[in-house]
Coordinates of C-alpha atoms and ligand atoms in Angstrom, one line a residue:
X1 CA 101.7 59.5 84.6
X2 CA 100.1 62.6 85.5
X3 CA 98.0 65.2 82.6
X4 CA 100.3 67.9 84.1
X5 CA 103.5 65.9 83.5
X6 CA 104.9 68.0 80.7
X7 CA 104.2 71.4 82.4
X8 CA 105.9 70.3 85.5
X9 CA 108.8 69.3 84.0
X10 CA 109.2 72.4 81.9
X11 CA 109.1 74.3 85.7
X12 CA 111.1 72.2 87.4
X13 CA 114.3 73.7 88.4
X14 CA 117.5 71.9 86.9
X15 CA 120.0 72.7 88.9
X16 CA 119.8 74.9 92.5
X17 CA 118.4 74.6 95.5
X18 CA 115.0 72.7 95.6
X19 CA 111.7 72.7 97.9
X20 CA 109.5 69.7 97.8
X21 CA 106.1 70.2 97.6
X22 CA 103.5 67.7 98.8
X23 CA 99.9 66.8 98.2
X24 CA 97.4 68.1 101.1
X25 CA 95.4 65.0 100.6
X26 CA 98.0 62.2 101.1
X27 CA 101.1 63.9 102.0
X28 CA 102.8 62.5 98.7
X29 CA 105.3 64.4 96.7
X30 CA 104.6 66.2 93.9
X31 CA 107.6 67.9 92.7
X32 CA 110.6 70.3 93.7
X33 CA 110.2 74.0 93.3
X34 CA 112.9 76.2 93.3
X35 CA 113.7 78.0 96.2
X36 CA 114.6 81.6 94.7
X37 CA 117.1 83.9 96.2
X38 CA 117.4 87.9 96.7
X39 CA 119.7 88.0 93.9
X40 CA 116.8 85.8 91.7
X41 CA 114.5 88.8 92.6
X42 CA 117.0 91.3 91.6
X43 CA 117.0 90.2 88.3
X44 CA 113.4 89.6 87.6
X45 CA 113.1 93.1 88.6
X46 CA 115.9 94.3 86.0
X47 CA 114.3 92.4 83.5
X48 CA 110.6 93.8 84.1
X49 CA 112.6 97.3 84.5
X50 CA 113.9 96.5 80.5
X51 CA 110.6 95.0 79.2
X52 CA 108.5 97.5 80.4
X53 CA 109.0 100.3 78.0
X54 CA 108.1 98.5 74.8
X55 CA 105.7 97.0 76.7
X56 CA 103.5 100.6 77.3
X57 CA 104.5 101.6 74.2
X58 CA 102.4 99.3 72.1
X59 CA 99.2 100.8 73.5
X60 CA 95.8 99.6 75.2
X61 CA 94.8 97.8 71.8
X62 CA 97.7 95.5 71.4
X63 CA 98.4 94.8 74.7
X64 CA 94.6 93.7 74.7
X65 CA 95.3 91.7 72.0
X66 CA 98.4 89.8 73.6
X67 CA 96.6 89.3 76.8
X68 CA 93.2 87.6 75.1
X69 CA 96.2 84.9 73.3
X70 CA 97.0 84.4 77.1
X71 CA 93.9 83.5 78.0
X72 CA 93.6 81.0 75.1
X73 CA 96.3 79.5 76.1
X74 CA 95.3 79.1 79.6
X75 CA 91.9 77.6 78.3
X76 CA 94.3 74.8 75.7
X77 CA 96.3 74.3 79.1
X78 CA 93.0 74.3 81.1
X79 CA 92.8 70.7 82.0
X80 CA 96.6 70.2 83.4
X81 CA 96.6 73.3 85.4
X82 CA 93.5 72.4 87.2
X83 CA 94.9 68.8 87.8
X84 CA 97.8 70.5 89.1
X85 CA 96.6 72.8 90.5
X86 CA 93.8 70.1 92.5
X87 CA 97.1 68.4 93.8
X88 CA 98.8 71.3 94.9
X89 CA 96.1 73.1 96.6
X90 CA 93.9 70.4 97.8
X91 CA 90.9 71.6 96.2
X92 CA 88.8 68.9 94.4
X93 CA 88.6 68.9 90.4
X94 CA 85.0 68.8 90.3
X95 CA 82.5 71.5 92.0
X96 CA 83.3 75.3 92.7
X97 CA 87.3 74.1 92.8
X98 CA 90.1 73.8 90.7
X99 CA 88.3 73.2 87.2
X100 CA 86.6 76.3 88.2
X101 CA 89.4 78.4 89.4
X102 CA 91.1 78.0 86.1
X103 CA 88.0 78.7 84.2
X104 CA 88.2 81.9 86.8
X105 CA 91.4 82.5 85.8
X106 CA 90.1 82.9 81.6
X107 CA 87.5 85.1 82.6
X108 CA 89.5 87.7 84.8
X109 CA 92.1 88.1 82.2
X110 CA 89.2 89.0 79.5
X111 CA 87.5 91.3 81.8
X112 CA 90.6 92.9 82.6
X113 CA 91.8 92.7 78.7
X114 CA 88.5 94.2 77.2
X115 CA 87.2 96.7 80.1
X116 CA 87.5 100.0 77.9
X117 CA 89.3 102.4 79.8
X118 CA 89.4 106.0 77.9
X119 CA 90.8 109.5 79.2
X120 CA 88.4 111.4 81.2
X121 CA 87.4 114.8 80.6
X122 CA 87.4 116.5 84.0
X123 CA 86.6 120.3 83.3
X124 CA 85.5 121.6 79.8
X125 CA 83.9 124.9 80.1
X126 CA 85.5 127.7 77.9
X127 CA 88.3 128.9 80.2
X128 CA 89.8 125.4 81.5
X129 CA 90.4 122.2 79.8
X130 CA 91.5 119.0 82.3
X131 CA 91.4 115.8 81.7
X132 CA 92.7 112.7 83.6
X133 CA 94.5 109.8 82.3
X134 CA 96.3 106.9 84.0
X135 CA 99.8 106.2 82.9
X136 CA 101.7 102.6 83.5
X137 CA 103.2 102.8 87.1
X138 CA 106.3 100.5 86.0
X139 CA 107.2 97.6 87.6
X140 CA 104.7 96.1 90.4
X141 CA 105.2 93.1 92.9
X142 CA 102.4 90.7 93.2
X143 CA 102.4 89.2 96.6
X144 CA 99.7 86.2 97.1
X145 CA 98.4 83.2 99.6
X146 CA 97.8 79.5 99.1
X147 CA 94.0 79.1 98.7
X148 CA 93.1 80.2 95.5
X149 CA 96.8 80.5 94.0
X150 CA 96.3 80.6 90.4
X151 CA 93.0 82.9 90.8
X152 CA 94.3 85.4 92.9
X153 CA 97.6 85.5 90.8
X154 CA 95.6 86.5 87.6
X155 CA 93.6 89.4 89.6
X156 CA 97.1 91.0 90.8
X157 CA 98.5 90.5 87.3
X158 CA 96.0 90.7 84.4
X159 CA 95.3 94.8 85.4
X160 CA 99.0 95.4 86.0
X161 CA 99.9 94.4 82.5
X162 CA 97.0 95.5 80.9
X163 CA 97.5 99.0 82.1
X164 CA 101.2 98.5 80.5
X165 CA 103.1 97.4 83.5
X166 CA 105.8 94.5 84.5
X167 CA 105.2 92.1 87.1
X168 CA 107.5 90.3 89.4
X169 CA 105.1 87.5 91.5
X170 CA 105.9 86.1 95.1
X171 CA 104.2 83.2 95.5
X172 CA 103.3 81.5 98.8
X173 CA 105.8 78.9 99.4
X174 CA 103.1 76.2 100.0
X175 CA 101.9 76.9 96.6
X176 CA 104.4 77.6 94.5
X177 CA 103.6 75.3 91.6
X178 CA 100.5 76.5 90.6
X179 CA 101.9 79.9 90.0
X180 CA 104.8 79.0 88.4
X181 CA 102.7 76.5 85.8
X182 CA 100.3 79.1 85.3
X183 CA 102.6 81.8 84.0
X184 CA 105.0 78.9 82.5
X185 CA 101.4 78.9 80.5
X186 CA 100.7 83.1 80.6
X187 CA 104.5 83.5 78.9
X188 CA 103.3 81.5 75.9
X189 CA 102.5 84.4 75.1
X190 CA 103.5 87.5 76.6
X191 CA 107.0 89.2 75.8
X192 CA 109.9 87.7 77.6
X193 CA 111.0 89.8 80.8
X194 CA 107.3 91.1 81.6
X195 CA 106.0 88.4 84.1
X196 CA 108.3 86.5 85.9
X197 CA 107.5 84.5 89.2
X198 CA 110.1 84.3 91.7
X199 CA 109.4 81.3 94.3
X200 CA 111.2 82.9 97.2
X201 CA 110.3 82.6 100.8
X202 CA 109.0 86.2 102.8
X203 CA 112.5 87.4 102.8
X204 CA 112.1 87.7 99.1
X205 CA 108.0 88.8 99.4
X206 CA 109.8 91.9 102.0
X207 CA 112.4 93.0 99.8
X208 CA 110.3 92.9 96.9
X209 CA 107.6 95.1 99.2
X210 CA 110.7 97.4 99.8
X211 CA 112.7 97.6 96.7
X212 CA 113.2 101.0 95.3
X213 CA 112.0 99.6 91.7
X214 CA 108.8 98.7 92.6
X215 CA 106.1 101.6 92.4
X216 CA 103.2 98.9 93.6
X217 CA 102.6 95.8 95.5
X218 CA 99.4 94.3 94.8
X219 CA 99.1 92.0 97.8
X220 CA 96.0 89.3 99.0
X221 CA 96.9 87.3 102.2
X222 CA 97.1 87.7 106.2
X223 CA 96.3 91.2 108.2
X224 CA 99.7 90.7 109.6
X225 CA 101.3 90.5 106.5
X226 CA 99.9 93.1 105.0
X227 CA 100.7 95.3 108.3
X228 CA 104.3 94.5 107.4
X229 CA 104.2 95.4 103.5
X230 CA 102.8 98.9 104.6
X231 CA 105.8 99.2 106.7
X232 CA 108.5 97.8 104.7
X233 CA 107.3 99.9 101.6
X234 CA 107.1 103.0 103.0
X235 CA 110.5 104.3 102.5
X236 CA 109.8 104.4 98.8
X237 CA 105.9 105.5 98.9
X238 CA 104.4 102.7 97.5
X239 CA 101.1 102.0 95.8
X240 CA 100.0 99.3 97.9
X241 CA 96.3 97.3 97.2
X242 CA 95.7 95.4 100.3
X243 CA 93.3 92.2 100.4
X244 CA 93.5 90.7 103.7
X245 CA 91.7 89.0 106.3
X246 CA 88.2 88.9 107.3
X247 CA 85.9 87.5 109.1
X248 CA 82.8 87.7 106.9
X249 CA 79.2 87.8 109.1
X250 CA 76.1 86.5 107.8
X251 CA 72.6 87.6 109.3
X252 CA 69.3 86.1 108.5
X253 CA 66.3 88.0 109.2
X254 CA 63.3 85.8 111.1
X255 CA 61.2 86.3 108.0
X256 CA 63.9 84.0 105.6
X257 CA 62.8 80.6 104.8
X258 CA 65.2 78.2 106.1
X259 CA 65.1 75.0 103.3
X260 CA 65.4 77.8 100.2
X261 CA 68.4 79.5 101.8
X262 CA 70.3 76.6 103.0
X263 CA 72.3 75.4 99.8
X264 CA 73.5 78.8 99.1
X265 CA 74.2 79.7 102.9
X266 CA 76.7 76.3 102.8
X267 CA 78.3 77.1 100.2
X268 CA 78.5 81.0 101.2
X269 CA 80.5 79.6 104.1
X270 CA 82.4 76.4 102.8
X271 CA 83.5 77.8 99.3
X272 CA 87.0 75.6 98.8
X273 CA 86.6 74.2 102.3
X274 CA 86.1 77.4 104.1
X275 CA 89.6 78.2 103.0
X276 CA 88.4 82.2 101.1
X277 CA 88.9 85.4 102.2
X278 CA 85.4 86.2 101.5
X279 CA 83.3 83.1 102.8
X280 CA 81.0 83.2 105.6
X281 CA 82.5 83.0 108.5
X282 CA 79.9 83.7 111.6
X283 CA 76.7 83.1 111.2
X284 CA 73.8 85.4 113.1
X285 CA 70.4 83.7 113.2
X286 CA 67.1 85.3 114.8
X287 CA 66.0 82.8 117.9
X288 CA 62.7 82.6 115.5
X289 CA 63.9 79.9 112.7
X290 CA 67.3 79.3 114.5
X291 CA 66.4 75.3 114.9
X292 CA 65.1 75.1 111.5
X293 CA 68.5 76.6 109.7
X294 CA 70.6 74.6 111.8
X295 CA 68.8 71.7 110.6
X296 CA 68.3 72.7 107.2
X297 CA 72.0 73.4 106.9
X298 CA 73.3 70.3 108.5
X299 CA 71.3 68.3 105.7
X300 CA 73.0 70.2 103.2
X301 CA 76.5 69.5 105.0
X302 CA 76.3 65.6 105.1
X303 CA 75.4 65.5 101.6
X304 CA 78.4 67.4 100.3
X305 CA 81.3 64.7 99.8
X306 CA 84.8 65.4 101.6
X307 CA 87.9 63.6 99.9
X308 CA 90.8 63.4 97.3
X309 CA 90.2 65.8 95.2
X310 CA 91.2 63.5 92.2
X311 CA 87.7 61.5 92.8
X312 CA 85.0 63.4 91.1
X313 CA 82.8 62.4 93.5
X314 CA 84.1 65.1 96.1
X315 CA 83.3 68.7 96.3
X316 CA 85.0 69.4 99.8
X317 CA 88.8 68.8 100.1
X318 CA 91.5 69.0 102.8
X319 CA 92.8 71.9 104.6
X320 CA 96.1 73.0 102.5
X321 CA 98.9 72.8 105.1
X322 CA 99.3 71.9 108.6
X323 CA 98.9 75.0 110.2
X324 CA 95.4 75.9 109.1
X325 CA 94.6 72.4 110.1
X326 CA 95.6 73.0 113.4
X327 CA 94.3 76.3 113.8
X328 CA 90.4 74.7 112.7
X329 CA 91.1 71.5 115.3
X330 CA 92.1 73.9 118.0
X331 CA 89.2 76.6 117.6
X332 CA 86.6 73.4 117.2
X333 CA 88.2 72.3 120.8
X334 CA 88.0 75.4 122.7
X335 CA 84.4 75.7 121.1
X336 CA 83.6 72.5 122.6
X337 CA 85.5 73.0 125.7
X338 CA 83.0 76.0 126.4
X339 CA 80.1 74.1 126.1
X340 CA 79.0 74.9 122.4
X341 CA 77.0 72.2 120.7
X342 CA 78.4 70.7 117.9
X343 CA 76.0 69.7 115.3
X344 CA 78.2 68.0 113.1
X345 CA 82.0 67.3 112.9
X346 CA 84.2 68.2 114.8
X347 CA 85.7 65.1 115.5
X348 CA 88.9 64.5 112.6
X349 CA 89.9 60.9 112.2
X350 CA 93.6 60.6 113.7
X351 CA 94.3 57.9 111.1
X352 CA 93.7 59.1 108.0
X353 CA 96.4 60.3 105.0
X354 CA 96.0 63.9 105.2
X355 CA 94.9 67.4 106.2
X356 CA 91.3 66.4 106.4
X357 CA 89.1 68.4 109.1
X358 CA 85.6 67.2 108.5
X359 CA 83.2 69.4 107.6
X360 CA 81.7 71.0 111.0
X361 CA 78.4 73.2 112.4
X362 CA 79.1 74.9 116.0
X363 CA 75.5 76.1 117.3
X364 CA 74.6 77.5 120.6
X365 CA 78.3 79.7 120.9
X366 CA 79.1 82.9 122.4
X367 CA 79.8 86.0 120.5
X368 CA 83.1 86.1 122.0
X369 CA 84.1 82.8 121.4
X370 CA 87.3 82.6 119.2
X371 CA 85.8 80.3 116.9
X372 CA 83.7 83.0 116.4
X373 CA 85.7 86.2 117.1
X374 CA 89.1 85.2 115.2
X375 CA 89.1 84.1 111.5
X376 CA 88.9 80.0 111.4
X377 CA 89.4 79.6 107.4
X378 CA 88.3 76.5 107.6
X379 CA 85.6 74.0 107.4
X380 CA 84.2 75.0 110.7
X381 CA 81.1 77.1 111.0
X382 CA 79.8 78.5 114.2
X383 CA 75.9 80.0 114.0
X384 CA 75.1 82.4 116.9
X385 CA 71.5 82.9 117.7
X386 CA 69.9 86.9 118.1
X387 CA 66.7 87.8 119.1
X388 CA 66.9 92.1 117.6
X389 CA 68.3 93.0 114.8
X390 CA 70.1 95.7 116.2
X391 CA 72.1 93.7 118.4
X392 CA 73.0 91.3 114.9
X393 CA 74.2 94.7 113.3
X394 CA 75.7 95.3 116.4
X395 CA 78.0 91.7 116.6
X396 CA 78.5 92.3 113.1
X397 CA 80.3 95.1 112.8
X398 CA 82.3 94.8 116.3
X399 CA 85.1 93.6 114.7
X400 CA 88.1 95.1 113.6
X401 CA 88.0 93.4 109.9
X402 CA 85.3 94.3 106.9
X403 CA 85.5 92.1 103.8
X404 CA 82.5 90.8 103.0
X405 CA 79.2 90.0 104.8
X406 CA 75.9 89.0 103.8
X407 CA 71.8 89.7 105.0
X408 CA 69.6 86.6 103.6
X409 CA 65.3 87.3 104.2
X410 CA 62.5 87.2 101.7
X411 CA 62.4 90.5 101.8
X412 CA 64.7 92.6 99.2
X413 CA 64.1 95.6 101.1
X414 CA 64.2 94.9 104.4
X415 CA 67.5 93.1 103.8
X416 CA 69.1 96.0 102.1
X417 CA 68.4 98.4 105.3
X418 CA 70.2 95.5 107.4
X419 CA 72.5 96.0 104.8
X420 CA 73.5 99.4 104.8
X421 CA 74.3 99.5 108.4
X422 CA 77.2 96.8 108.2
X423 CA 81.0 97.9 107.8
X424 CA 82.0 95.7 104.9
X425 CA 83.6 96.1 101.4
X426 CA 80.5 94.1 99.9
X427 CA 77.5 92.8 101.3
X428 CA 75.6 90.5 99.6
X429 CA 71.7 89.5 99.7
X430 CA 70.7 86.2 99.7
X431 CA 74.0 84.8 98.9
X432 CA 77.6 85.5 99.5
X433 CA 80.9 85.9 98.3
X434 CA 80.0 85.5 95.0
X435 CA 83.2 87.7 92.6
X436 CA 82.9 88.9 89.1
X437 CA 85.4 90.4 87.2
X438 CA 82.6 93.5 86.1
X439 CA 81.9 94.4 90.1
X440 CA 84.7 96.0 91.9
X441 CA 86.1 94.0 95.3
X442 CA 87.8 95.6 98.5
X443 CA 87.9 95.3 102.3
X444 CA 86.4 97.8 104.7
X445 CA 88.5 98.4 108.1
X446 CA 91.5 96.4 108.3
X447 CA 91.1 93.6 105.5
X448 CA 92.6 96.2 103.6
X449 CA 92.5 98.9 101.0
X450 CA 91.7 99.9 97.1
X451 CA 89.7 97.9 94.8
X452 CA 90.4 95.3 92.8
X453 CA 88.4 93.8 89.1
X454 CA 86.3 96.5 86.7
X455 CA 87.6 99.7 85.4
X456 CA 88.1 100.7 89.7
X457 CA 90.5 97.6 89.2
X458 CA 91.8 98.9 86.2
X459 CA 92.6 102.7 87.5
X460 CA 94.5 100.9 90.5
X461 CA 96.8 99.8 88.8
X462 CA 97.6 103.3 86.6
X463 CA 99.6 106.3 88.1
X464 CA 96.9 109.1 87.4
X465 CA 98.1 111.7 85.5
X466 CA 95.8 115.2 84.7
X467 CA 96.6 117.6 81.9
X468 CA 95.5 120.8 82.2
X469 CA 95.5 123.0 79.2
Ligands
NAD501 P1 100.2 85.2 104.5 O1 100.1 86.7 104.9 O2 100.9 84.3 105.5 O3 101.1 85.1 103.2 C1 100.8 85.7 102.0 C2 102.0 85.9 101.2 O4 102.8 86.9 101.8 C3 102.9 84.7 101.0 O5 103.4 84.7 99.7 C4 104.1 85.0 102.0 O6 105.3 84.4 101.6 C5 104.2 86.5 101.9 N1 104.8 87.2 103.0 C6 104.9 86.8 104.3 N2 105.6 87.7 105.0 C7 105.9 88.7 104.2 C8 106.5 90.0 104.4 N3 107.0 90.4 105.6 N4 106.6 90.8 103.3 C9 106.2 90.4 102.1 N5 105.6 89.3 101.9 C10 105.4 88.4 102.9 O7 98.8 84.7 104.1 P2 98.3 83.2 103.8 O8 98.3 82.4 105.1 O9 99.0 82.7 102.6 O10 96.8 83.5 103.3 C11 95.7 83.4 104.2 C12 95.2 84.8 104.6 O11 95.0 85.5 103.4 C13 93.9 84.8 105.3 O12 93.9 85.7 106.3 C14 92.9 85.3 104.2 O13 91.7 85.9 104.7 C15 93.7 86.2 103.4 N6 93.2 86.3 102.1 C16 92.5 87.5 101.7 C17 92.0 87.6 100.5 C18 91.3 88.9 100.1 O14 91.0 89.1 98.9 N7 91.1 89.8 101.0 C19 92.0 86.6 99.6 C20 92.6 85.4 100.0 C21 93.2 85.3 101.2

C-alpha cells in the first residue's frame, strides 16, 4: 500500500498501449502510463479548441476564482502527490524536494490566480486615446522535462489558463506520472476539455510544436530541443517561451567569508541533486580564500545525506534516469583523467540499486574542462580558482548559455558591479537560484527567451491587443 494508491489508479490507463515507469532509487516499478498517440493529441487539442470560448468568457474574476479551488485541491492532495511524485522523480520527501515542489506548485498557481492584471492606458492626451490589453491567445502546448515535473508543469499552465486559455501538456516520458496525477488533481476542478495531458513521446511534443491550433508553446527543457520547437513552429508563427539550458557561474569575491557562505553556496549548486536549470553549475573562486571554500564546502557536502527518498533522513537523491547518470560519471572521469583533484566523490558504488552518483567537489580544473564547459546537471561541482576579477567576468560570460549566475562577497555593492557585467537572465547575491512566483524568470543568450511568473509572466501568455480611439 502506497498514500498515492487511489490517484494512481484513477490515471492508469485501462486499456491501450502501456509504458512502465520505474523508481530512480531501486529500479522498481511503479506503474504503467499510457503511451499517447498523434491521434490522442488531436483530440485534446479539439477539445481545448471547444472549451476555450466559455472559458475566456467568464472573465479574469471567475477564472481566478476556479483556479484558487485548484490550488486547494492540490494542497487536500498535497501529501500523495509528493509521495508520488518522490518515487517518480527521485527527489527525497523531506528537504527542498518533493514536499516542497508541491507546496511550489500551491503557491505559483495563487500568484498567477491573484496577480491583478488591468488594461493599460498607453496615450491619453486630448487628441489620442490608446490603451493596451492582452486577449486569450487560444489553445497553448506546454512542453516540459523530468526534474521538477509537477513544478514546471504549473508555471507553463497556471498563466495560460488564467489569461483565459486551453492547455494541451507533453510531458517528458520519464516523468509522466507526476503530470498526469497532478492535473488528474487540477481537473477537480477546472472545466472538462481545458487541461488535458497527453503522455506522448517527442513525436507527439513536435507535432504539438507544429500544429496549426496551437498559437503558443510554453516550453522548459534542453537547448537542443528548444532549437527544434523554434523550427518546427515556425510555419505557423508561434508564440514560443523558451527555458532551456544553462550553465549557471558563481563568482566569489576574495573579501567573502568562506564558513557564512558555504551552506547557501551547496545548496545554490546541489538544489534536487544538481538536477535544476538554474543551480550553480561552475564555481569561480579568487586564489585568496580558495582553500578555505573548498574546505568549508566539503563539510557542508558530507553532512547532507544521499538516499531513498522515502527515508526522511535524506535530502540528496538519485540522478532521475540513466542517461544523466552517465553523463555526471563520464564528465567526473574525464575531470579526473586530466588531473583535477577530486575533493570528494567521484567514485559511485557499482553495486548499489540505483541511479546514485555521490555527491562530488572537482577543485583545481581548467576553464575548458567539459565538466566545466558543458552543462553536468548533476551532483558534480567543479570550483575553478581566479586571481582578477576581470578574468572571472571574463570565464563567466564566455559561454554560449545565460540563465542564472550568482556574485557572493560581504560587500552589497561591490557584488552588484560584478553583477552587472555578467550575461545572465538573473544574478543573484549571496545566494542562487532562488524563484518566486512575484519576480519574473528568463534566460539570457541561448537558455532561451520571454519571461516566465509575475504580471511579465502573465502578459506572455496574452495576445496584445491596443485600441486606439
Ligand atoms: P529535453 O529537451 O530532452 O526534453 C524536454 C521535453 O521536450 C520532453 O517532454 C521531450 O519529450 C520533449 N521533446 C523532445 N524532442 C522534442 C521535439 N523535437 N519537439 C517537441 N518536444 C520535444 O530536456 P530534458 O532532458 O527533459 O530536461 C533537461 C534540460 O532542461 C536541461 O538542459 C535543463 O537545463 C533544462 N531545463 C531548463 C529549465 C529552465 O527553466 N530554463 C528548467 C528545467 C530544465
Amino acid at each position: 500500500m502506497e498514500p498515492y494508491d487511489a490517484l494512481l489508479a484513477s490515471i492508469t490507463p485501462k486499456s491501450g498501449e502501456t509504458r512502465t515507469i520505474t523508481d530512480p532509487a531501486t529500479g522498481t516499478a511503479i506503474g504503467e502510463a499510457p503511451i499517447h498517440t498523434l491521434e490522442d493529441l488531436e483530440q485534446a487539442i479539439n477539445a481545448a479548441q471547444a472549451a476555450q470560448p466559455a472559458w475566456d468568457g467568464l472573465g479574469h474574476e471567475a477564472r481566478s476564482a476556479v483556479l484558487l479551488k485548484a490550488a486547494d485541491a492540490i494542497e487536500r492532495s498535497a501529501a500523495e502527490l509528493a509521495h508520488l511524485l518522490s518515487r517518480e522523480q527521485g527527489k527525497p520527501l523531506n528537504g527542498l524536494n518533493a514536499r516542497f515542489e508541491v507546496g511550489g506548485c500551491v503557491a505559483w498557481l495563487r500568484a498567477a490566480a491573484t496577480t491583478p492584471l488591468e488594461a493599460q492606458t498607453l496615450v491619453d492626451d486630448g487628441e489620442t486615446y490608446a490603451e493596451l490589453h492582452y486577449k486569450p491567445i487560444g489553445v497553448v502546448g506546454a512542453i516540459g522535462p523530468w526534474n521538477w515535473p509537477m513544478m514546471i508543469t504549473i508555471w507553463q499552465i497556471a498563466p495560460a489558463l488564467r489569461m483565459g486559455n486551453a492547455v494541451v501538456v507533453k510531458p517528458s516520458e520519464y516523468t509522466p506520472l507526476s503530470v498526469l496525477a497532478l492535473v488528474k488533481v487540477l481537473n477537480e476542478e477546472i472545466p472538462e476539455g481545458l487541461l488535458t495531458v497527453v503522455s506522448g513521446d517527442r513525436t507527439v511534443g513536435a507535432r504539438l510544436a507544429e500544429h496549426p491550433a496551437v498559437g503558443k508553446i510554453m516550453f522548459t527543457g534542453s537547448t537542443a530541443t528548444g532549437k527544434a520547437i523554434i523550427k518546427s513552429s515556425a510555419d505557423t508563427v508561434k508564440r514560443l517561451t523558451l527555458e532551456l539550458g544553462g550553465n549557471d557561474a558563481g563568482i566569489v569575491l576574495p573579501d567573502a567569508d568562506p564558513k557564512a557562505i558555504a551552506q547557501d553556496l551547496f545548496w545554490g549548486a546541489f538544489l534536487n541533486t544538481g538536477q535544476t536549470c538554474s543551480a550553480l553549475k561552475r564555481l569561480y573562486v579568487h586564489t585568496d580564500i580558495y582553500d578555505a571554500v573548498c574546505e568549508e564546502l566539503t563539510k557542508v557536502a558530507v553532512a547532507a545525506p544521499m538516499g531513498n527518498g522515502l527515508d526522511e533522513n535524506n535530502v540528496l537523491g538519485p540522478l532521475q534516469n540513466k542517461a544523466q547518470y552517465d553523463i555526471v560519471a563520464n564528465l567526473v572521469e574525464a575531470a579526473r583523467a586530466s588531473g583535477a583533484r577530486i575533493l570528494l566523490g567521484g567514485n559511485p558504488d557499482a553495486g548499489q540499486p540505483g541511479y546514485f552518483y555521490p555527491t562530488t567537489l572537482v577543485a583545481d580544473i581548467e576553464n575548458d574542462n567539459p565538466l566545466v564547459a558543458e552543462e553536468q546537471f548533476g551532483p558534480a561541482l567543479p570550483i575553478i580558482r581566479y586571481s582578477t576579477v576581470d578574468d572571472a567576468v571574463e570565464k563567466a560570460n564566455a559561454l554560449d548559455v545565460g540563465l542564472g549566475a550568482s556574485v557572493w562577497s560581504s560587500n552589497r555593492d561591490a557584488a552588484r558591479e560584478v553583477a552587472a557585467r555578467i550575461q545572465a537572465g538573473t544574478v543573484w547575491i549571496n545566494k542562487h537560484g532562488a524563484v518566486d512566483p512575484r519576480i519574473p524568470f528568463g534566460g539570457a543568450k541561448q537558455s532561451g527567451y520571454g519571461l516566465e511568473f509575475g504580471i511579465e509572466g502573465l502578459k506572455a501568455l496574452g495576445t496584445p491587443q491596443v485600441i486606439n480611439l
